[in-house]
Amino acid sequence: SQQGEEDPQALSIQEGENATMNCSYKTSINNLQWYRQNSGRGLVHLILIRSNEREKHSGRLRVTLDTSKKSSSLLITASRAADTASYFCATVQINTDKLIFGTGTRLQVFP
Amino acid sequence: DAGITQSPRYKITETGRQVTLMCHQTWSHSYMFWYRQDLGHGLRLIYYSAAADITDKGEVPDGYVVSRSKTENFPLTLESATRSQTSVYFCASSDQINSPLHFGNGTRLTVT
């Protein structure tokens, strides 16, 4: 079974609104990463948060990590139509070299 | 140009045939990964490699073979393709295990 599960599976919002995606995972991790995938393309790294960090910002992105709940959230503020994509969380399990992805959230931003 | 390239971009093959997907990176990254992407499953790790001549199984390795004789190349072979291996395959690399991955643009494989 996969390490990460994103919620919701799909999200539709209007431009200017905020989008929040959640990721839950099963085992202890070294870090958690968020990636974006445009249709038909490879994934692009967005942000990495280490297990000893609780919050991280990058531009319009804000990521939180709660290791006690084994969960993370990705907030995209003031969304744009160009943010339309699928978003995935990925985790490196402690004592392994495996980067395991979740099932993703499909975000649609309407102009 | 520096980067990670996959070939072919599209491949159609018949059940039972052997097919090899190629992956080449120019950064001399230590780590390389193969994932498959299917609707409803996200990305699943097939195999990965921490360095030349070091490979290990991921979540779904059955039916696949990998090798890594050179740091820059990480081919994935389906020894006897099955319809269930129809998927989009992504190769990725990183310099360290806790560093971000760089992805290729994928190979769309159809097994008929």
CSV table of C-alpha atoms in Angstrom, one decimal:
chain,number,residue,atom,x,y,z
A,1,SER,CA,0.0,0.0,0.0
A,2,GLN,CA,1.1,3.6,-0.6
A,3,GLN,CA,2.7,5.7,2.1
A,4,GLY,CA,0.8,8.9,1.4
A,5,GLU,CA,-2.8,9.7,0.8
A,6,GLU,CA,-3.9,13.1,-0.4
A,7,ASP,CA,-7.2,14.7,0.4
A,8,PRO,CA,-9.2,15.8,-1.4
A,9,GLN,CA,-8.7,13.8,-4.6
A,10,ALA,CA,-10.0,16.7,-6.6
A,11,LEU,CA,-10.5,20.4,-5.8
A,12,SER,CA,-12.1,23.1,-8.0
A,13,ILE,CA,-11.9,26.8,-7.0
A,14,GLN,CA,-12.0,30.3,-8.5
A,15,GLU,CA,-9.0,32.4,-9.2
A,16,GLY,CA,-8.0,34.4,-6.1
A,17,GLU,CA,-9.2,31.8,-3.7
A,18,ASN,CA,-6.9,29.7,-1.5
A,19,ALA,CA,-6.4,26.0,-2.1
A,20,THR,CA,-5.6,23.6,0.7
A,21,MET,CA,-4.5,20.0,0.1
A,22,ASN,CA,-3.8,17.5,2.8
A,23,CYS,CA,-1.4,14.5,3.0
A,24,SER,CA,-1.4,11.7,5.5
A,25,TYR,CA,1.3,9.1,5.7
A,26,LYS,CA,1.9,5.9,7.7
A,27,THR,CA,5.5,5.6,9.0
A,28,SER,CA,8.1,7.8,10.5
A,29,ILE,CA,9.8,10.0,7.9
A,30,ASN,CA,13.0,12.0,7.3
A,31,ASN,CA,11.2,14.7,5.3
A,32,LEU,CA,8.1,15.3,3.3
A,33,GLN,CA,8.1,16.9,-0.2
A,34,TRP,CA,5.4,18.4,-2.4
A,35,TYR,CA,5.5,18.1,-6.1
A,36,ARG,CA,3.4,19.5,-8.9
A,37,GLN,CA,2.5,17.8,-12.2
A,38,ASN,CA,1.0,19.5,-15.2
A,39,SER,CA,-0.9,17.3,-17.6
A,40,GLY,CA,1.3,15.0,-19.6
A,41,ARG,CA,4.5,16.2,-18.0
A,42,GLY,CA,7.0,15.0,-15.3
A,43,LEU,CA,6.7,16.1,-11.7
A,44,VAL,CA,8.3,19.3,-10.5
A,45,HIS,CA,9.5,19.8,-7.0
A,46,LEU,CA,7.8,22.6,-5.0
A,47,ILE,CA,9.0,22.4,-1.4
A,48,LEU,CA,10.6,20.2,1.1
A,49,ILE,CA,10.0,20.2,4.8
A,50,ARG,CA,12.1,18.3,7.3
A,51,SER,CA,10.8,16.2,10.1
A,52,ASN,CA,12.0,18.7,12.7
A,53,GLU,CA,10.2,21.6,11.0
A,54,ARG,CA,6.6,22.6,11.5
A,55,GLU,CA,6.0,25.2,8.8
A,56,LYS,CA,7.7,26.4,5.6
A,57,HIS,CA,6.9,29.1,3.1
A,58,SER,CA,7.9,29.6,-0.5
A,59,GLY,CA,6.2,32.4,-2.4
A,60,ARG,CA,2.5,31.7,-2.4
A,61,LEU,CA,3.0,28.2,-0.9
A,62,ARG,CA,2.8,27.4,2.7
A,63,VAL,CA,3.4,23.8,4.0
A,64,THR,CA,2.8,22.5,7.5
A,65,LEU,CA,3.9,19.3,9.0
A,66,ASP,CA,2.5,17.5,12.1
A,67,THR,CA,4.6,14.5,12.8
A,68,SER,CA,2.4,13.5,15.7
A,69,LYS,CA,-0.6,13.2,13.4
A,70,LYS,CA,1.5,12.0,10.4
A,71,SER,CA,0.0,14.7,8.2
A,72,SER,CA,1.0,17.7,6.1
A,73,SER,CA,-0.9,20.4,4.3
A,74,LEU,CA,-0.1,22.5,1.3
A,75,LEU,CA,-1.8,25.9,1.0
A,76,ILE,CA,-1.7,27.8,-2.2
A,77,THR,CA,-2.8,31.4,-1.6
A,78,ALA,CA,-4.4,33.7,-4.2
A,79,SER,CA,-4.6,30.9,-6.7
A,80,ARG,CA,-4.2,31.5,-10.5
A,81,ALA,CA,-5.5,29.5,-13.4
A,82,ALA,CA,-1.8,28.5,-14.1
A,83,ASP,CA,-1.9,26.7,-10.7
A,84,THR,CA,-4.2,24.1,-12.3
A,85,ALA,CA,-2.3,20.8,-12.0
A,86,SER,CA,-2.0,17.7,-9.9
A,87,TYR,CA,-0.2,17.9,-6.6
A,88,PHE,CA,1.6,15.1,-4.8
A,89,CYS,CA,3.2,14.6,-1.5
A,90,ALA,CA,6.1,12.3,-1.1
A,91,THR,CA,8.0,10.9,1.9
A,92,VAL,CA,11.3,9.4,2.6
A,93,GLN,CA,10.8,6.7,5.3
A,94,ILE,CA,13.4,6.6,8.0
A,95,ASN,CA,16.2,4.1,7.4
A,96,THR,CA,15.3,3.6,3.8
A,97,ASP,CA,16.3,5.3,0.5
A,98,LYS,CA,12.7,5.1,-0.9
A,99,LEU,CA,10.8,8.2,-1.8
A,100,ILE,CA,7.2,7.1,-1.8
A,101,PHE,CA,4.4,9.2,-3.4
A,102,GLY,CA,0.8,9.7,-2.5
A,103,THR,CA,-2.1,9.4,-4.8
A,104,GLY,CA,-2.4,13.1,-5.6
A,105,THR,CA,-4.9,16.0,-5.6
A,106,ARG,CA,-6.2,17.3,-8.9
A,107,LEU,CA,-6.6,21.1,-8.6
A,108,GLN,CA,-8.7,23.1,-11.1
A,109,VAL,CA,-8.6,26.8,-10.9
A,110,PHE,CA,-11.2,28.6,-12.9
A,111,PRO,CA,-10.5,32.1,-14.3
B,1,ASP,CA,21.7,20.4,-22.4
B,2,ALA,CA,21.9,19.3,-18.8
B,3,GLY,CA,18.9,17.4,-17.5
B,4,ILE,CA,17.2,14.0,-17.5
B,5,THR,CA,15.9,12.5,-20.6
B,6,GLN,CA,13.7,9.4,-21.2
B,7,SER,CA,13.3,7.5,-24.4
B,8,PRO,CA,11.2,6.6,-26.2
B,9,ARG,CA,8.5,9.1,-25.5
B,10,TYR,CA,5.8,6.6,-26.6
B,11,LYS,CA,6.0,2.9,-27.1
B,12,ILE,CA,3.5,0.3,-28.2
B,13,THR,CA,4.5,-3.4,-27.8
B,14,GLU,CA,2.8,-6.8,-27.7
B,15,THR,CA,2.3,-9.1,-24.8
B,16,GLY,CA,5.3,-11.3,-24.2
B,17,ARG,CA,7.8,-9.0,-25.8
B,18,GLN,CA,10.8,-7.6,-24.1
B,19,VAL,CA,11.0,-3.8,-24.0
B,20,THR,CA,13.6,-1.5,-22.5
B,21,LEU,CA,13.0,2.1,-21.4
B,22,MET,CA,16.0,4.3,-21.3
B,23,CYS,CA,16.8,7.1,-18.8
B,24,HIS,CA,19.9,9.3,-19.0
B,25,GLN,CA,20.9,12.2,-16.7
B,26,THR,CA,23.7,14.6,-17.1
B,27,TRP,CA,24.1,15.8,-13.5
B,28,SER,CA,26.1,12.8,-12.2
B,29,HIS,CA,23.4,12.4,-9.5
B,30,SER,CA,23.9,9.4,-7.3
B,31,TYR,CA,20.3,8.4,-7.0
B,32,MET,CA,18.0,7.3,-9.8
B,33,PHE,CA,14.4,6.1,-9.6
B,34,TRP,CA,11.8,4.5,-11.8
B,35,TYR,CA,8.1,5.1,-11.1
B,36,ARG,CA,5.0,4.1,-12.9
B,37,GLN,CA,1.9,6.2,-12.9
B,38,ASP,CA,-1.6,4.8,-13.2
B,39,LEU,CA,-5.0,6.4,-12.7
B,40,GLY,CA,-6.1,6.0,-9.1
B,41,HIS,CA,-2.6,4.9,-7.9
B,42,GLY,CA,-0.5,8.0,-8.2
B,43,LEU,CA,3.2,7.2,-8.6
B,44,ARG,CA,4.5,3.8,-7.5
B,45,LEU,CA,8.2,3.1,-7.1
B,46,ILE,CA,9.4,0.2,-9.2
B,47,TYR,CA,13.2,0.2,-8.6
B,48,TYR,CA,15.8,2.7,-7.4
B,49,SER,CA,19.6,2.9,-7.4
B,50,ALA,CA,21.8,4.7,-4.9
B,51,ALA,CA,24.9,4.5,-7.1
B,52,ALA,CA,26.4,2.6,-10.0
B,53,ASP,CA,26.0,-1.1,-9.6
B,54,ILE,CA,23.7,-0.7,-6.6
B,55,THR,CA,20.0,-1.2,-7.1
B,56,ASP,CA,17.0,-2.1,-4.9
B,57,LYS,CA,13.4,-2.9,-5.2
B,58,GLY,CA,10.6,-0.5,-4.7
B,59,GLU,CA,6.9,-1.0,-4.1
B,60,VAL,CA,6.1,-2.8,-7.4
B,61,PRO,CA,9.2,-4.5,-8.8
B,62,ASP,CA,7.7,-7.7,-10.2
B,63,GLY,CA,8.1,-8.1,-14.0
B,64,TYR,CA,10.8,-5.5,-14.2
B,65,VAL,CA,14.6,-5.6,-14.3
B,66,VAL,CA,17.1,-2.7,-13.9
B,67,SER,CA,20.8,-2.2,-14.2
B,68,ARG,CA,23.1,0.7,-13.6
B,69,SER,CA,26.6,0.1,-15.0
B,70,LYS,CA,27.2,3.8,-15.4
B,71,THR,CA,26.1,6.6,-13.1
B,72,GLU,CA,24.3,8.5,-15.8
B,73,ASN,CA,22.1,5.7,-17.2
B,74,PHE,CA,19.4,3.6,-15.6
B,75,PRO,CA,17.5,1.5,-18.1
B,76,LEU,CA,14.3,-0.3,-17.1
B,77,THR,CA,13.5,-3.6,-18.9
B,78,LEU,CA,10.2,-5.4,-19.0
B,79,GLU,CA,11.3,-9.0,-19.7
B,80,SER,CA,7.9,-10.2,-20.9
B,81,ALA,CA,5.5,-7.4,-21.2
B,82,THR,CA,1.9,-7.9,-19.9
B,83,ARG,CA,-1.2,-5.7,-20.4
B,84,SER,CA,-1.1,-4.7,-16.7
B,85,GLN,CA,2.2,-3.0,-17.4
B,86,THR,CA,0.5,-0.5,-19.7
B,87,SER,CA,1.3,2.8,-17.9
B,88,VAL,CA,3.3,6.0,-17.9
B,89,TYR,CA,6.8,5.4,-16.7
B,90,PHE,CA,8.9,8.2,-15.1
B,91,CYS,CA,12.5,8.3,-14.4
B,92,ALA,CA,13.9,10.6,-11.7
B,93,SER,CA,17.3,11.5,-10.2
B,94,SER,CA,18.7,13.3,-7.1
B,95,ASP,CA,22.1,13.9,-5.6
B,96,GLN,CA,21.1,12.7,-2.2
B,97,ILE,CA,18.2,10.7,-0.9
B,98,ASN,CA,16.8,13.6,1.1
B,99,SER,CA,17.1,16.0,-1.9
B,100,PRO,CA,14.4,16.9,-4.4
B,101,LEU,CA,13.9,14.7,-7.4
B,102,HIS,CA,14.3,15.8,-10.9
B,103,PHE,CA,11.9,14.0,-13.3
B,104,GLY,CA,12.0,13.2,-16.9
B,105,ASN,CA,9.0,13.7,-19.1
B,106,GLY,CA,7.9,10.1,-19.0
B,107,THR,CA,7.4,7.2,-21.4
B,108,ARG,CA,3.9,6.2,-22.3
B,109,LEU,CA,3.9,2.4,-22.8
B,110,THR,CA,1.0,0.5,-24.2
B,111,VAL,CA,1.1,-3.3,-24.2
B,112,THR,CA,-1.5,-4.8,-26.6
